[in-house]
């Protein structure tokens, strides 16, 4: 949270196969790599307050991901 991240390296996400929660809010992320789809155990993803305009369709591969209101 608030680390001034500008990107998430695609090769890193490929190795995070057991990642369940990703807290990357309050950064400067402009895009989310398609390799996020490899994180199929992901249940929680917080990307609020970044510079994202869209997310890759591969995010749909994270079937355990829950939407919060």
CSV table of C-alpha atoms in Angstrom, one decimal:
chain,number,residue,atom,x,y,z
A,1,UNK,CA,0.0,0.0,0.0
A,2,UNK,CA,1.3,3.4,-1.0
A,3,UNK,CA,4.7,2.3,-2.2
A,4,UNK,CA,4.8,4.5,-5.4
A,5,UNK,CA,4.7,1.4,-7.6
A,6,UNK,CA,4.5,2.2,-11.2
A,7,UNK,CA,4.2,-1.4,-12.5
A,8,UNK,CA,3.9,-5.0,-11.5
A,9,UNK,CA,6.4,-7.1,-13.4
A,10,UNK,CA,4.7,-9.7,-15.5
A,11,UNK,CA,7.3,-12.3,-14.7
A,12,UNK,CA,6.8,-11.8,-10.9
A,13,UNK,CA,3.0,-12.5,-11.2
A,14,UNK,CA,3.7,-15.7,-13.0
A,15,UNK,CA,5.6,-17.0,-10.0
A,16,UNK,CA,2.9,-15.9,-7.5
A,17,UNK,CA,0.7,-18.9,-8.2
A,18,UNK,CA,-0.4,-19.3,-4.6
A,19,UNK,CA,-1.0,-15.5,-4.1
A,20,UNK,CA,-4.4,-15.0,-2.3
A,21,UNK,CA,-4.4,-11.3,-1.6
A,22,UNK,CA,-2.8,-8.4,-3.4
A,23,UNK,CA,-2.9,-5.0,-1.8
A,24,UNK,CA,-1.5,-2.4,-4.2
A,25,UNK,CA,-3.7,0.6,-3.5
A,26,UNK,CA,-2.5,4.2,-3.5
A,27,UNK,CA,0.3,3.7,-6.0
A,28,UNK,CA,1.0,4.9,-9.5
A,29,UNK,CA,0.0,1.8,-11.5
A,30,UNK,CA,-1.0,2.5,-15.0
A,31,UNK,CA,-1.7,-1.0,-16.1
A,32,UNK,CA,-2.1,-4.5,-14.8
A,33,UNK,CA,-0.2,-7.2,-16.7
A,34,UNK,CA,-2.1,-10.0,-18.4
A,35,UNK,CA,-0.1,-12.4,-16.3
A,36,UNK,CA,-2.4,-11.6,-13.4
A,37,UNK,CA,-4.5,-14.4,-14.8
A,38,UNK,CA,-1.8,-16.8,-13.4
A,39,UNK,CA,-2.8,-15.9,-9.9
A,40,UNK,CA,-5.8,-18.3,-9.8
A,41,UNK,CA,-5.9,-18.5,-6.0
A,42,UNK,CA,-6.4,-14.7,-5.8
A,43,UNK,CA,-9.5,-13.9,-3.7
A,44,UNK,CA,-8.8,-10.2,-2.9
A,45,UNK,CA,-7.3,-7.5,-5.1
A,46,UNK,CA,-7.2,-3.9,-4.0
A,47,UNK,CA,-6.0,-1.5,-6.7
A,48,UNK,CA,-7.9,1.7,-5.6
A,49,UNK,CA,-6.3,5.1,-6.1
A,50,UNK,CA,-4.0,4.1,-8.9
A,51,UNK,CA,-3.8,5.4,-12.5
A,52,UNK,CA,-5.5,2.4,-14.1
A,53,UNK,CA,-8.0,3.0,-16.9
A,54,UNK,CA,-8.8,-0.7,-17.6
A,55,UNK,CA,-7.9,-4.2,-16.5
A,56,UNK,CA,-6.8,-7.1,-18.7
A,57,UNK,CA,-9.4,-9.7,-19.6
A,58,UNK,CA,-7.2,-12.3,-18.1
A,59,UNK,CA,-8.3,-11.1,-14.7
A,60,UNK,CA,-11.4,-13.2,-15.4
A,61,UNK,CA,-9.2,-16.3,-15.0
A,62,UNK,CA,-9.0,-15.5,-11.3
A,63,UNK,CA,-12.3,-17.2,-10.6
A,64,UNK,CA,-12.0,-17.0,-6.8
A,65,UNK,CA,-11.8,-13.2,-6.9
A,66,UNK,CA,-14.7,-11.7,-5.0
A,67,UNK,CA,-16.2,-8.3,-5.8
A,68,UNK,CA,-16.8,-5.9,-2.8
A,69,UNK,CA,-19.2,-3.0,-2.8
